[in-house]
Coordinates of C-alpha atoms and ligand atoms in Angstrom, one line a residue:
M1 CA -10.9 -22.3 -6.7
A2 CA -10.4 -18.7 -6.8
I3 CA -11.6 -16.8 -4.0
I4 CA -13.3 -14.1 -6.3
D5 CA -14.7 -15.7 -9.5
K6 CA -15.0 -12.5 -11.5
T7 CA -13.1 -10.3 -14.1
F8 CA -12.8 -6.8 -13.1
E9 CA -13.1 -3.9 -15.0
T10 CA -10.4 -1.5 -13.7
I11 CA -8.2 -3.6 -11.6
K12 CA -6.6 -7.3 -12.0
F13 CA -6.8 -9.4 -9.0
D14 CA -5.3 -12.8 -8.2
Y15 CA -4.6 -14.7 -5.0
V16 CA -2.1 -17.3 -4.9
G17 CA -0.7 -19.2 -1.6
G18 CA -2.5 -16.6 0.7
V19 CA -0.9 -13.5 -1.3
A20 CA -3.3 -11.2 -3.0
T21 CA -2.0 -9.1 -6.0
I22 CA -4.0 -6.1 -7.0
I23 CA -3.1 -4.2 -10.2
L24 CA -4.7 -1.0 -11.3
N25 CA -5.7 -1.5 -14.6
R26 CA -6.7 1.8 -16.6
P27 CA -3.3 2.4 -18.1
E28 CA -4.6 4.8 -21.0
R29 CA -5.5 7.0 -17.9
L30 CA -2.2 6.4 -15.9
N31 CA -4.6 4.1 -13.6
S32 CA -6.4 7.1 -12.1
F33 CA -9.2 6.5 -9.6
T34 CA -12.8 6.3 -10.8
E35 CA -16.1 5.3 -9.2
Q36 CA -16.0 2.1 -10.8
M37 CA -12.3 1.5 -9.6
H38 CA -13.2 2.4 -5.9
L39 CA -16.0 -0.1 -6.1
E40 CA -13.9 -3.1 -7.1
L41 CA -11.0 -2.1 -4.8
K42 CA -13.9 -2.1 -2.0
E43 CA -14.9 -5.4 -3.1
V44 CA -11.4 -6.9 -3.0
L45 CA -10.3 -5.4 0.2
F46 CA -13.7 -6.7 1.7
V47 CA -13.0 -10.3 0.9
L48 CA -9.3 -10.1 1.7
Q49 CA -10.4 -8.7 5.3
S50 CA -12.4 -12.0 5.9
R51 CA -9.6 -14.3 4.9
L52 CA -8.0 -16.2 7.5
D53 CA -5.3 -17.5 5.2
L54 CA -4.2 -14.3 3.9
R55 CA -0.4 -13.6 4.2
G56 CA 0.3 -10.7 2.1
V57 CA -1.0 -8.2 -0.5
I58 CA 0.9 -6.6 -3.4
I59 CA -0.2 -3.6 -5.3
S60 CA 1.0 -2.1 -8.5
G61 CA -0.1 -0.6 -11.7
E62 CA -0.4 -1.7 -15.2
G63 CA 1.5 0.3 -18.1
R64 CA 3.8 3.4 -17.4
G65 CA 2.1 5.0 -14.5
F66 CA 1.1 3.6 -11.0
C67 CA -1.7 6.0 -10.3
A68 CA -2.5 9.5 -11.2
G69 CA -4.9 10.0 -8.3
Q70 CA -8.5 11.1 -9.0
D71 CA -9.6 10.6 -12.6
L72 CA -10.4 14.6 -13.1
S73 CA -12.7 13.5 -15.9
E74 CA -15.1 12.7 -13.6
R75 CA -14.8 16.2 -12.0
A76 CA -15.9 18.3 -15.1
V77 CA -15.9 21.9 -14.3
L78 CA -19.7 22.9 -13.1
P79 CA -21.4 25.9 -14.5
E80 CA -20.9 29.2 -13.0
G81 CA -22.6 29.4 -9.6
Q82 CA -22.7 25.3 -9.0
V83 CA -20.4 23.8 -6.6
R84 CA -19.2 20.3 -5.9
D85 CA -18.6 19.0 -2.4
L86 CA -15.2 17.2 -2.6
S87 CA -15.4 15.8 0.9
E88 CA -18.3 13.7 -0.2
G89 CA -15.9 11.3 -2.6
L90 CA -13.3 11.4 0.0
E91 CA -15.4 10.3 2.9
K92 CA -17.2 7.7 0.7
N93 CA -14.3 6.3 -1.2
Y94 CA -10.6 7.2 -0.2
K95 CA -10.9 7.1 3.6
P96 CA -12.2 3.5 3.6
L97 CA -9.8 2.6 1.1
I98 CA -6.7 4.0 3.0
L99 CA -8.3 2.7 6.4
A100 CA -8.9 -0.8 4.9
I101 CA -5.3 -1.0 3.7
R102 CA -3.7 0.1 7.0
A103 CA -6.0 -2.4 8.9
L104 CA -5.0 -5.4 7.3
P105 CA -2.9 -7.5 9.4
V106 CA -0.3 -8.4 6.8
P107 CA 2.3 -6.6 4.6
V108 CA 0.9 -4.5 2.1
V109 CA 3.6 -4.3 -0.5
C110 CA 3.7 -1.5 -3.2
F111 CA 5.6 -1.8 -6.2
V112 CA 5.5 1.5 -8.0
N113 CA 6.1 0.9 -11.5
G114 CA 5.7 4.6 -12.6
V115 CA 4.4 7.9 -11.6
A116 CA 2.4 8.0 -8.5
A117 CA 0.4 11.6 -8.2
G118 CA -2.3 12.9 -6.0
A119 CA -4.4 10.4 -4.3
G120 CA -2.2 7.7 -6.4
L121 CA 0.7 8.9 -4.0
S122 CA -1.4 8.6 -0.9
L123 CA -2.3 5.3 -1.7
V124 CA 1.4 4.4 -2.0
L125 CA 2.1 5.8 1.3
A126 CA -0.6 4.0 3.1
C127 CA 1.4 0.7 2.2
D128 CA 3.8 -1.0 4.4
I129 CA 6.7 -1.5 2.3
I130 CA 7.4 0.4 -1.1
I131 CA 9.6 -0.6 -3.7
A132 CA 10.0 1.6 -7.0
A133 CA 11.1 1.1 -10.5
K134 CA 14.1 3.6 -11.3
S135 CA 11.9 5.2 -13.6
A136 CA 9.1 5.7 -11.2
S137 CA 8.3 9.5 -9.7
F138 CA 6.2 11.0 -7.0
L139 CA 3.9 14.1 -7.2
Q140 CA 1.8 16.0 -4.8
A141 CA -0.4 17.0 -7.8
F142 CA -3.1 18.6 -5.6
V143 CA -1.7 22.3 -5.5
R144 CA -1.4 22.2 -9.3
I145 CA -5.1 22.2 -9.4
G146 CA -5.9 24.2 -6.3
L147 CA -6.4 21.4 -3.8
A148 CA -4.7 20.6 -0.6
P149 CA -3.3 16.8 -0.5
D150 CA -5.7 14.1 0.8
A151 CA -6.4 10.4 1.3
G152 CA -3.7 10.4 4.1
S153 CA -1.0 12.2 2.6
T154 CA -0.6 15.0 5.1
Y155 CA -0.4 12.2 7.7
F156 CA 1.9 9.7 5.9
L157 CA 4.3 11.9 4.1
P158 CA 5.8 14.2 7.0
R159 CA 6.1 10.9 9.2
L160 CA 8.3 9.3 6.3
I161 CA 10.2 12.4 5.0
G162 CA 10.0 15.3 7.5
T163 CA 8.0 18.1 7.8
Q164 CA 10.1 20.5 5.6
R165 CA 10.1 18.1 2.5
A166 CA 6.4 17.4 2.9
M167 CA 5.7 20.8 2.9
A168 CA 7.6 21.5 -0.1
M169 CA 6.5 18.7 -2.1
S170 CA 2.9 19.8 -1.3
M171 CA 3.0 23.3 -2.0
L172 CA 5.5 23.4 -5.1
G173 CA 4.0 20.5 -6.7
E174 CA 7.3 19.3 -8.0
V175 CA 7.8 15.8 -9.4
I176 CA 10.3 13.9 -7.3
S177 CA 12.4 11.1 -8.8
A178 CA 12.5 7.7 -7.5
E179 CA 16.3 8.3 -6.6
Q180 CA 15.3 11.2 -4.7
A181 CA 12.7 9.4 -3.0
E182 CA 14.8 6.5 -1.9
Q183 CA 17.3 9.1 -0.3
W184 CA 14.5 10.7 1.6
G185 CA 13.4 7.5 2.9
L186 CA 9.8 7.5 1.1
V187 CA 11.1 4.3 -0.5
W188 CA 12.5 1.2 0.8
R189 CA 14.4 0.2 -2.3
L190 CA 14.9 0.9 -5.9
V191 CA 14.8 -1.8 -8.7
E192 CA 15.7 -1.7 -12.3
D193 CA 12.6 -1.2 -14.4
A194 CA 13.0 -4.6 -16.2
E195 CA 13.3 -6.4 -13.0
L196 CA 10.2 -4.9 -11.4
T197 CA 7.9 -8.1 -12.3
N198 CA 10.5 -10.4 -11.2
E199 CA 10.8 -8.9 -7.8
M200 CA 7.0 -8.9 -7.3
Q201 CA 7.3 -12.6 -7.7
L202 CA 10.1 -13.0 -5.2
M203 CA 8.1 -11.0 -2.9
R204 CA 5.1 -12.8 -3.5
E205 CA 6.9 -16.1 -2.7
R206 CA 8.5 -14.5 0.5
L207 CA 5.3 -13.5 1.8
Q208 CA 3.8 -17.0 1.1
S209 CA 6.2 -18.7 3.3
G210 CA 6.7 -15.9 5.8
A211 CA 6.2 -15.6 9.4
T212 CA 2.7 -14.1 9.1
C213 CA 2.0 -13.8 13.0
S214 CA 5.1 -11.7 13.3
Y215 CA 4.0 -9.2 10.5
A216 CA 0.8 -8.5 12.3
A217 CA 2.6 -7.9 15.6
I218 CA 5.3 -5.7 13.9
K219 CA 2.5 -3.5 12.0
D220 CA 0.7 -3.1 15.3
L221 CA 3.7 -2.4 17.3
I222 CA 5.3 0.2 14.9
Y223 CA 2.1 2.0 13.7
N224 CA 0.6 2.4 17.3
S225 CA 4.2 3.4 18.7
G226 CA 4.0 7.3 18.2
T227 CA 0.9 7.7 20.6
V228 CA 2.3 5.9 23.7
E229 CA 5.0 6.4 26.2
L230 CA 8.3 4.1 26.2
E231 CA 7.1 2.2 29.2
E232 CA 3.7 1.1 27.7
Q233 CA 5.2 0.3 24.4
L234 CA 7.7 -2.0 26.4
T235 CA 4.9 -3.7 27.9
R236 CA 2.9 -3.8 24.4
E237 CA 6.1 -5.5 23.1
A238 CA 6.1 -7.9 25.9
L239 CA 2.4 -8.7 25.3
A240 CA 2.9 -9.3 21.7
Q241 CA 5.8 -11.3 22.4
R242 CA 4.1 -13.6 24.8
E243 CA 1.4 -14.5 21.9
L244 CA 4.1 -15.1 19.3
G245 CA 5.7 -17.4 21.6
Y246 CA 2.7 -19.5 21.6
T247 CA 2.8 -19.9 17.7
E248 CA 3.8 -23.0 15.6
D249 CA 6.1 -20.4 13.7
Y250 CA 8.0 -19.4 16.9
R251 CA 8.5 -23.2 17.5
E252 CA 9.5 -23.9 13.9
G253 CA 12.0 -20.8 13.6
T254 CA 13.7 -21.9 17.0
Q255 CA 14.0 -25.4 15.8
A256 CA 15.2 -24.6 12.5
F257 CA 17.8 -22.3 13.8
L258 CA 18.9 -24.9 16.1
E259 CA 19.1 -27.5 13.2
K260 CA 20.9 -24.7 11.1
R261 CA 18.2 -25.1 8.3
K262 CA 15.5 -22.7 6.8
A263 CA 12.4 -22.3 8.8
R264 CA 9.5 -23.5 7.1
F265 CA 6.6 -21.0 8.3
K266 CA 3.0 -21.9 8.2
G267 CA 1.7 -18.3 9.1
R268 CA 0.2 -19.7 12.6
Ligands
LIG1 O1 -12.0 15.2 -6.5 C1 -12.0 14.5 -5.6 O2 -12.9 13.6 -5.0 C2 -11.2 15.0 -4.3 C3 -9.8 13.9 -4.1 C4 -8.8 14.1 -5.2 C5 -7.8 13.3 -5.1 C6 -6.8 13.7 -6.0 O3 -6.0 12.4 -6.5 S1 -6.8 15.2 -6.8 C7 -5.4 15.2 -7.8 C8 -5.6 14.5 -9.1 N1 -4.6 14.2 -10.1 C9 -3.8 15.1 -10.6 O4 -4.0 16.1 -10.7 C10 -2.7 14.5 -11.6 C11 -3.1 14.7 -13.2 N2 -2.0 14.3 -13.9 C12 -1.1 14.8 -14.4 O5 -0.4 15.8 -13.7 C13 0.0 14.1 -15.1 O6 -0.8 13.2 -15.9 C14 1.3 13.2 -14.6 C15 2.0 14.2 -14.2 C16 0.7 12.4 -13.4 C17 1.8 12.5 -15.8 O7 2.1 13.2 -16.7 P1 2.6 12.7 -18.1 O8 2.9 13.8 -19.0 O9 3.6 11.5 -17.9 O10 1.3 12.1 -18.8 P2 -0.1 12.7 -19.3 O11 0.2 13.0 -20.7 O12 -0.4 13.9 -18.6 O13 -1.0 11.6 -19.3 C18 -1.4 10.2 -19.9 C19 -3.1 10.4 -20.0 O14 -3.5 10.1 -18.9 C20 -3.6 11.8 -20.9 O15 -4.6 11.3 -21.6 P3 -4.5 11.5 -23.3 O16 -3.9 12.9 -23.4 O17 -3.4 10.6 -23.6 O18 -5.9 11.3 -23.7 C21 -4.0 12.4 -19.4 O19 -4.9 13.3 -19.6 C22 -4.5 11.2 -18.7 N3 -4.4 11.4 -17.2 C23 -3.4 11.5 -16.4 N4 -4.0 11.8 -15.2 C24 -5.1 11.9 -15.3 C25 -5.4 11.7 -16.6 N5 -6.9 11.8 -16.9 C26 -7.9 11.6 -15.9 N6 -7.4 12.1 -14.5 C27 -6.0 12.2 -14.3 N7 -5.8 12.4 -12.9

């Protein structure tokens, strides 16, 4: 039985073998975020957070774009003298979205199928592994409409590609090709456009049979390594390894190595 038994308006969702696939589905607007899309993403992430059998999440977009950020048609220019408080939408929608993705204890793999702009790029950056089609592109679009990057972009981008590149991307608002993004380390790997769907399926299978407890420990250790001293990190690694050493997957992994066969991980 499906874990969410409904059809969404702005996303596609499925859940197979503990791996969720979320496809942003407003291709005619390059999958830009609307209030409805935020509601639907919230619903899906809420359910995923409570799934003990969750083993991975894949995010991609329908059509020729990945996500063009906030749908600007929801931001009609107000009459002279009236202003909109943009922090409200960020606090209500974008902040919970980025934090929920980051807090998932499983790999979140983004398959960037086309342009990722504005908060669409922020969403990409929040994911653990980023794989892009060769025709994909990346744009800090905010400056083009008189805004500053948001939804975590100023946090993730300098950490991934360095301050100079993050600064120039954000201030100049130039489109960055997938090839350039890969050279800068924004992307793990590029794939041919025609291979993206196939690569997504391979990743799904890999996550379904992966060492899920290892993934959780890796996320925790790597993402929290920037705020501690080496000595503390060594202790944290030892504690994580102690817990992993008690898992069935560690037993199976070691046994499989000694028997020269592929491990059959159960994610526990
Ligand atoms: O407001 C808040 O809550 C604060 C939070 C802000 C977060 C943000 O994300 S702010 C940044 C918002 N995003 C942008 O500024 C990007 C706008 N889009 C573009 O600059 C371009 O579309 C792209 C460079 C991404 C792609 O260009 P291109 O030439 O490949 O496609 P296109 O023709 O511009 O777009 C195709 C259609 O999608 C087009 O509609 P049409 O003419 O076919 O009817 C276009 O208007 C629509 N579209 C693209 N992006 C958006 C959009 N419609 C609404 N909102 C969009 N963001």
